[in-house]
PDB file of C-alpha atoms in Angstrom:
ATOM      1  CA  UNK A   1       6.357  -7.924 -59.186  1.00  0.00           C
ATOM      2  CA  UNK A   2       3.301  -8.653 -57.048  1.00  0.00           C
ATOM      3  CA  UNK A   3       3.079 -12.170 -58.458  1.00  0.00           C
ATOM      4  CA  UNK A   4       6.709 -12.884 -57.531  1.00  0.00           C
ATOM      5  CA  UNK A   5       6.157 -11.528 -54.024  1.00  0.00           C
ATOM      6  CA  UNK A   6       3.058 -13.675 -53.535  1.00  0.00           C
ATOM      7  CA  UNK A   7       4.878 -16.758 -54.828  1.00  0.00           C
ATOM      8  CA  UNK A   8       7.854 -16.072 -52.544  1.00  0.00           C
ATOM      9  CA  UNK A   9       5.788 -15.645 -49.390  1.00  0.00           C
ATOM     10  CA  UNK A  10       3.662 -18.672 -50.270  1.00  0.00           C
ATOM     11  CA  UNK A  11       6.666 -20.951 -50.859  1.00  0.00           C
ATOM     12  CA  UNK A  12       8.492 -19.596 -47.815  1.00  0.00           C
ATOM     13  CA  UNK A  13       5.446 -20.166 -45.607  1.00  0.00           C
ATOM     14  CA  UNK A  14       4.987 -23.709 -46.892  1.00  0.00           C
ATOM     15  CA  UNK A  15       8.688 -24.430 -46.300  1.00  0.00           C
ATOM     16  CA  UNK A  16       8.585 -23.169 -42.717  1.00  0.00           C
ATOM     17  CA  UNK A  17       5.338 -24.963 -41.868  1.00  0.00           C
ATOM     18  CA  UNK A  18       6.576 -28.206 -43.436  1.00  0.00           C
ATOM     19  CA  UNK A  19       9.853 -27.940 -41.505  1.00  0.00           C
ATOM     20  CA  UNK A  20       7.973 -27.556 -38.230  1.00  0.00           C
ATOM     21  CA  UNK A  21       5.730 -30.497 -39.107  1.00  0.00           C
ATOM     22  CA  UNK A  22       8.776 -32.684 -39.809  1.00  0.00           C
ATOM     23  CA  UNK A  23       9.833 -32.560 -36.158  1.00  0.00           C
ATOM     24  CA  UNK A  24       6.356 -32.357 -34.626  1.00  0.00           C
ATOM     25  CA  UNK A  25       4.444 -35.033 -36.571  1.00  0.00           C
ATOM     26  CA  UNK A  26       3.628 -38.150 -34.559  1.00  0.00           C
ATOM     27  CA  UNK A  27       3.990 -40.570 -37.473  1.00  0.00           C
ATOM     28  CA  UNK A  28       7.494 -40.917 -38.963  1.00  0.00           C
ATOM     29  CA  UNK A  29       5.954 -41.540 -42.376  1.00  0.00           C
ATOM     30  CA  UNK A  30       4.174 -38.187 -42.146  1.00  0.00           C
ATOM     31  CA  UNK A  31       7.468 -36.571 -41.133  1.00  0.00           C
ATOM     32  CA  UNK A  32       9.155 -37.871 -44.285  1.00  0.00           C
ATOM     33  CA  UNK A  33       6.257 -36.658 -46.432  1.00  0.00           C
ATOM     34  CA  UNK A  34       6.483 -33.201 -44.859  1.00  0.00           C
ATOM     35  CA  UNK A  35      10.226 -33.283 -45.525  1.00  0.00           C
ATOM     36  CA  UNK A  36       9.559 -33.956 -49.213  1.00  0.00           C
ATOM     37  CA  UNK A  37       7.106 -31.028 -49.254  1.00  0.00           C
ATOM     38  CA  UNK A  38       9.755 -28.776 -47.701  1.00  0.00           C
ATOM     39  CA  UNK A  39      12.269 -29.843 -50.371  1.00  0.00           C
ATOM     40  CA  UNK A  40       9.834 -29.047 -53.177  1.00  0.00           C
ATOM     41  CA  UNK A  41       9.051 -25.626 -51.704  1.00  0.00           C
ATOM     42  CA  UNK A  42      12.759 -24.842 -51.300  1.00  0.00           C
ATOM     43  CA  UNK A  43      13.307 -25.903 -54.919  1.00  0.00           C
ATOM     44  CA  UNK A  44      10.641 -23.401 -55.955  1.00  0.00           C
ATOM     45  CA  UNK A  45      12.512 -20.672 -54.059  1.00  0.00           C
ATOM     46  CA  UNK A  46      15.714 -21.583 -55.904  1.00  0.00           C
ATOM     47  CA  UNK A  47      13.888 -21.317 -59.227  1.00  0.00           C
ATOM     48  CA  UNK A  48      12.698 -17.830 -58.293  1.00  0.00           C
ATOM     49  CA  UNK A  49      16.325 -16.874 -57.548  1.00  0.00           C
ATOM     50  CA  UNK A  50      17.409 -18.035 -60.996  1.00  0.00           C
ATOM     51  CA  UNK A  51      19.312 -21.074 -59.654  1.00  0.00           C
ATOM     52  CA  UNK A  52      17.467 -23.791 -61.528  1.00  0.00           C
ATOM     53  CA  UNK A  53      20.458 -26.114 -61.260  1.00  0.00           C
ATOM     54  CA  UNK A  54      20.257 -26.106 -57.452  1.00  0.00           C
ATOM     55  CA  UNK A  55      16.499 -26.635 -57.674  1.00  0.00           C
ATOM     56  CA  UNK A  56      17.035 -29.643 -59.926  1.00  0.00           C
ATOM     57  CA  UNK A  57      19.626 -31.087 -57.543  1.00  0.00           C
ATOM     58  CA  UNK A  58      17.293 -30.593 -54.601  1.00  0.00           C
ATOM     59  CA  UNK A  59      14.475 -32.460 -56.329  1.00  0.00           C
ATOM     60  CA  UNK A  60      16.515 -35.214 -57.975  1.00  0.00           C
ATOM     61  CA  UNK A  61      18.993 -35.951 -55.171  1.00  0.00           C
ATOM     62  CA  UNK A  62      17.133 -35.161 -51.971  1.00  0.00           C
ATOM     63  CA  UNK A  63      13.548 -35.922 -52.972  1.00  0.00           C
ATOM     64  CA  UNK A  64      14.289 -38.674 -55.477  1.00  0.00           C
ATOM     65  CA  UNK A  65      16.920 -40.469 -53.418  1.00  0.00           C
ATOM     66  CA  UNK A  66      17.396 -39.387 -49.824  1.00  0.00           C
ATOM     67  CA  UNK A  67      13.777 -38.723 -48.812  1.00  0.00           C
ATOM     68  CA  UNK A  68      12.508 -41.833 -50.599  1.00  0.00           C
ATOM     69  CA  UNK A  69      15.245 -43.871 -48.897  1.00  0.00           C
ATOM     70  CA  UNK A  70      14.169 -42.480 -45.529  1.00  0.00           C
ATOM     71  CA  UNK A  71      10.587 -43.428 -46.309  1.00  0.00           C
ATOM     72  CA  UNK A  72      11.510 -47.010 -47.217  1.00  0.00           C
ATOM     73  CA  UNK A  73      13.729 -47.383 -44.137  1.00  0.00           C
ATOM     74  CA  UNK A  74      11.035 -46.034 -41.816  1.00  0.00           C
ATOM     75  CA  UNK A  75       8.394 -48.319 -43.317  1.00  0.00           C
ATOM     76  CA  UNK A  76      10.599 -51.436 -43.333  1.00  0.00           C
ATOM     77  CA  UNK A  77      12.224 -51.171 -39.900  1.00  0.00           C
ATOM     78  CA  UNK A  78      10.229 -51.943 -36.783  1.00  0.00           C
ATOM     79  CA  UNK A  79      11.406 -49.030 -34.648  1.00  0.00           C
ATOM     80  CA  UNK A  80       9.695 -48.050 -31.422  1.00  0.00           C
ATOM     81  CA  UNK A  81       9.310 -44.330 -32.085  1.00  0.00           C
ATOM     82  CA  UNK A  82       7.276 -43.830 -28.918  1.00  0.00           C
ATOM     83  CA  UNK A  83      10.368 -44.479 -26.801  1.00  0.00           C
ATOM     84  CA  UNK A  84      12.434 -42.156 -28.968  1.00  0.00           C
ATOM     85  CA  UNK A  85       9.996 -39.294 -28.386  1.00  0.00           C
ATOM     86  CA  UNK A  86      10.034 -39.542 -24.613  1.00  0.00           C
ATOM     87  CA  UNK A  87      12.635 -36.790 -24.262  1.00  0.00           C
ATOM     88  CA  UNK A  88      11.066 -34.512 -26.871  1.00  0.00           C
ATOM     89  CA  UNK A  89       9.409 -32.161 -24.363  1.00  0.00           C
ATOM     90  CA  UNK A  90      12.512 -32.066 -22.172  1.00  0.00           C
ATOM     91  CA  UNK A  91      14.823 -30.980 -24.997  1.00  0.00           C
ATOM     92  CA  UNK A  92      12.265 -28.694 -26.640  1.00  0.00           C
ATOM     93  CA  UNK A  93      13.510 -25.441 -24.968  1.00  0.00           C
ATOM     94  CA  UNK A  94      17.112 -26.199 -25.948  1.00  0.00           C
ATOM     95  CA  UNK A  95      16.127 -26.922 -29.553  1.00  0.00           C
ATOM     96  CA  UNK A  96      14.007 -23.766 -29.712  1.00  0.00           C
ATOM     97  CA  UNK A  97      16.937 -21.723 -28.399  1.00  0.00           C
ATOM     98  CA  UNK A  98      19.345 -23.128 -30.993  1.00  0.00           C
ATOM     99  CA  UNK A  99      16.782 -22.558 -33.758  1.00  0.00           C
ATOM    100  CA  UNK A 100      16.281 -18.966 -32.590  1.00  0.00           C
ATOM    101  CA  UNK A 101      20.028 -18.285 -32.656  1.00  0.00           C
ATOM    102  CA  UNK A 102      20.349 -19.717 -36.176  1.00  0.00           C
ATOM    103  CA  UNK A 103      17.352 -17.703 -37.379  1.00  0.00           C
ATOM    104  CA  UNK A 104      18.832 -14.518 -35.904  1.00  0.00           C
ATOM    105  CA  UNK A 105      22.171 -15.158 -37.626  1.00  0.00           C
ATOM    106  CA  UNK A 106      20.475 -15.800 -40.977  1.00  0.00           C
ATOM    107  CA  UNK A 107      18.432 -12.607 -40.678  1.00  0.00           C
ATOM    108  CA  UNK A 108      21.546 -10.638 -39.695  1.00  0.00           C
ATOM    109  CA  UNK A 109      23.571 -11.951 -42.644  1.00  0.00           C
ATOM    110  CA  UNK A 110      20.707 -11.422 -45.112  1.00  0.00           C
ATOM    111  CA  UNK A 111      20.208  -7.853 -43.912  1.00  0.00           C
ATOM    112  CA  UNK A 112      23.918  -7.081 -44.182  1.00  0.00           C
ATOM    113  CA  UNK A 113      24.146  -8.511 -47.718  1.00  0.00           C
ATOM    114  CA  UNK A 114      21.021  -6.746 -48.982  1.00  0.00           C
ATOM    115  CA  UNK A 115      21.954  -3.348 -47.552  1.00  0.00           C
ATOM    116  CA  UNK A 116      25.719  -3.167 -47.841  1.00  0.00           C
ATOM    117  CA  UNK A 117      26.859  -6.154 -49.844  1.00  0.00           C
ATOM    118  CA  UNK A 118      27.545  -6.617 -53.524  1.00  0.00           C
ATOM    119  CA  UNK A 119      24.151  -8.230 -54.072  1.00  0.00           C
ATOM    120  CA  UNK A 120      22.349  -4.926 -53.609  1.00  0.00           C
ATOM    121  CA  UNK A 121      23.808  -3.642 -56.885  1.00  0.00           C
ATOM    122  CA  UNK A 122      21.799  -6.200 -58.898  1.00  0.00           C
ATOM    123  CA  UNK A 123      18.021  -6.229 -58.919  1.00  0.00           C
ATOM    124  CA  UNK A 124      17.935  -9.752 -60.370  1.00  0.00           C
ATOM    125  CA  UNK A 125      20.471 -12.593 -60.393  1.00  0.00           C
ATOM    126  CA  UNK A 126      23.019 -12.143 -63.146  1.00  0.00           C
ATOM    127  CA  UNK A 127      24.610 -14.865 -65.275  1.00  0.00           C
ATOM    128  CA  UNK A 128      27.806 -14.820 -67.290  1.00  0.00           C
ATOM    129  CA  UNK A 129      25.830 -14.773 -70.540  1.00  0.00           C
ATOM    130  CA  UNK A 130      22.166 -14.120 -71.121  1.00  0.00           C
ATOM    131  CA  UNK A 131      21.973 -16.941 -73.686  1.00  0.00           C
ATOM    132  CA  UNK A 132      23.521 -19.544 -71.348  1.00  0.00           C
ATOM    133  CA  UNK A 133      21.469 -21.176 -68.638  1.00  0.00           C
ATOM    134  CA  UNK A 134      22.546 -21.476 -65.037  1.00  0.00           C
ATOM    135  CA  UNK A 135      23.092 -25.238 -65.339  1.00  0.00           C
ATOM    136  CA  UNK A 136      25.315 -24.831 -68.424  1.00  0.00           C
ATOM    137  CA  UNK A 137      27.374 -22.125 -66.748  1.00  0.00           C
ATOM    138  CA  UNK A 138      28.000 -24.300 -63.691  1.00  0.00           C
ATOM    139  CA  UNK A 139      28.816 -27.270 -65.927  1.00  0.00           C
ATOM    140  CA  UNK A 140      31.424 -25.320 -67.889  1.00  0.00           C
ATOM    141  CA  UNK A 141      33.161 -24.158 -64.715  1.00  0.00           C
ATOM    142  CA  UNK A 142      32.890 -27.554 -63.017  1.00  0.00           C
ATOM    143  CA  UNK A 143      34.324 -29.569 -65.922  1.00  0.00           C
ATOM    144  CA  UNK A 144      37.090 -27.088 -66.797  1.00  0.00           C
ATOM    145  CA  UNK A 145      38.478 -25.224 -63.803  1.00  0.00           C
ATOM    146  CA  UNK A 146      37.480 -27.758 -61.148  1.00  0.00           C
ATOM    147  CA  UNK A 147      37.726 -31.017 -63.093  1.00  0.00           C
ATOM    148  CA  UNK A 148      40.413 -32.496 -60.807  1.00  0.00           C
ATOM    149  CA  UNK A 149      38.412 -31.692 -57.686  1.00  0.00           C
ATOM    150  CA  UNK A 150      35.355 -33.250 -59.337  1.00  0.00           C
ATOM    151  CA  UNK A 151      37.292 -36.451 -60.088  1.00  0.00           C
ATOM    152  CA  UNK A 152      38.666 -36.523 -56.536  1.00  0.00           C
ATOM    153  CA  UNK A 153      35.149 -36.230 -55.140  1.00  0.00           C
ATOM    154  CA  UNK A 154      34.099 -39.150 -57.336  1.00  0.00           C
ATOM    155  CA  UNK A 155      36.950 -41.278 -55.987  1.00  0.00           C
ATOM    156  CA  UNK A 156      36.004 -40.411 -52.412  1.00  0.00           C
ATOM    157  CA  UNK A 157      32.412 -41.487 -53.065  1.00  0.00           C
ATOM    158  CA  UNK A 158      33.649 -44.704 -54.703  1.00  0.00           C
ATOM    159  CA  UNK A 159      35.794 -45.541 -51.664  1.00  0.00           C
ATOM    160  CA  UNK A 160      32.847 -44.783 -49.367  1.00  0.00           C
ATOM    161  CA  UNK A 161      30.585 -47.077 -51.394  1.00  0.00           C
ATOM    162  CA  UNK A 162      33.123 -49.925 -51.326  1.00  0.00           C
ATOM    163  CA  UNK A 163      33.616 -49.436 -47.586  1.00  0.00           C
ATOM    164  CA  UNK A 164      29.878 -49.609 -46.944  1.00  0.00           C
ATOM    165  CA  UNK A 165      29.662 -52.856 -48.938  1.00  0.00           C
ATOM    166  CA  UNK A 166      32.601 -54.388 -47.059  1.00  0.00           C
ATOM    167  CA  UNK A 167      31.230 -53.404 -43.652  1.00  0.00           C
ATOM    168  CA  UNK A 168      27.783 -54.828 -44.335  1.00  0.00           C
ATOM    169  CA  UNK A 169      28.920 -58.014 -46.095  1.00  0.00           C
ATOM    170  CA  UNK A 170      28.349 -61.121 -44.002  1.00  0.00           C
ATOM    171  CA  UNK A 171      29.643 -64.596 -44.853  1.00  0.00           C
ATOM    172  CA  UNK A 172      27.400 -67.357 -43.548  1.00  0.00           C
ATOM    173  CA  UNK A 173      28.863 -70.863 -43.192  1.00  0.00           C
ATOM    174  CA  UNK A 174      27.338 -73.635 -45.241  1.00  0.00           C
ATOM    175  CA  UNK A 175      26.124 -71.390 -48.057  1.00  0.00           C
ATOM    176  CA  UNK A 176      27.074 -72.488 -51.561  1.00  0.00           C
ATOM    177  CA  UNK A 177      28.289 -69.535 -53.583  1.00  0.00           C
ATOM    178  CA  UNK A 178      28.916 -69.069 -57.255  1.00  0.00           C
ATOM    179  CA  UNK A 179      32.544 -69.461 -58.363  1.00  0.00           C
ATOM    180  CA  UNK A 180      32.998 -67.829 -61.747  1.00  0.00           C
ATOM    181  CA  UNK A 181      36.491 -69.283 -62.324  1.00  0.00           C
ATOM    182  CA  UNK A 182      35.256 -72.860 -61.888  1.00  0.00           C
ATOM    183  CA  UNK A 183      32.384 -72.252 -64.285  1.00  0.00           C
ATOM    184  CA  UNK A 184      34.656 -70.795 -66.947  1.00  0.00           C
ATOM    185  CA  UNK A 185      37.181 -73.645 -66.597  1.00  0.00           C
ATOM    186  CA  UNK A 186      34.492 -76.340 -66.756  1.00  0.00           C
ATOM    187  CA  UNK A 187      35.205 -79.033 -69.331  1.00  0.00           C
ATOM    188  CA  UNK A 188      33.692 -82.337 -70.516  1.00  0.00           C
ATOM    189  CA  UNK A 189      35.171 -84.193 -67.558  1.00  0.00           C
ATOM    190  CA  UNK A 190      33.604 -81.958 -64.930  1.00  0.00           C
ATOM    191  CA  UNK A 191      30.460 -80.945 -66.793  1.00  0.00           C
ATOM    192  CA  UNK A 192      27.028 -82.506 -67.119  1.00  0.00           C
ATOM    193  CA  UNK A 193      25.793 -84.090 -70.327  1.00  0.00           C
ATOM    194  CA  UNK A 194      22.188 -84.995 -71.108  1.00  0.00           C
ATOM    195  CA  UNK A 195      22.084 -88.549 -72.477  1.00  0.00           C
ATOM    196  CA  UNK A 196      18.354 -88.920 -72.954  1.00  0.00           C
ATOM    197  CA  UNK A 197      15.305 -86.736 -73.340  1.00  0.00           C
ATOM    198  CA  UNK A 198      12.939 -89.394 -71.969  1.00  0.00           C
ATOM    199  CA  UNK A 199      11.331 -88.563 -68.614  1.00  0.00           C
ATOM    200  CA  UNK A 200      13.055 -90.257 -65.716  1.00  0.00           C
ATOM    201  CA  UNK A 201      16.128 -91.312 -67.735  1.00  0.00           C
ATOM    202  CA  UNK A 202      18.454 -89.124 -65.697  1.00  0.00           C
ATOM    203  CA  UNK A 203      21.726 -87.502 -66.639  1.00  0.00           C
ATOM    204  CA  UNK A 204      25.302 -88.611 -67.050  1.00  0.00           C
ATOM    205  CA  UNK A 205      27.915 -86.842 -64.913  1.00  0.00           C
TER     206      UNK A 205
END
């Protein structure tokens, strides 16, 4: 029990410190790296709660995709971050107040659940079957009871991806593009035929 308590307080402290460093670091690259550290620490907390599926999603999706994308965007774009930080001190009290309210609400909800909620009846997280992992349990429910909602979410993401491609697609005049239909319909009359292998002999169109 002492080992779990030490691991919890260590991961929680690292998560909080990394979250503060994300918004206080001067370099945007350092902010992204602190964000990745916060994601890893939060994934460790999920593992301690028995939610290894959420921990895997946090590492694979957020660290492997979102945070790395942020890092590439920050390193590739020439953004004047000094001008963006000019109002940091002015909005600092407002941000601290909002953060304090959210922290108070989270503490209030956690206290209510642990003292009078259904979670207090279980000392450890319970699964539907001891022989089935958390990821398998979620997969069975997701692909049986919620399969239509899962397919609808996939269609929404597909439409969003197509919309992003259409919005960012730019047609420049004077650029020769590949026409697949013309290539497939090409015949001897419109094709090119090599008539000699000697250097400088040319080709016959």
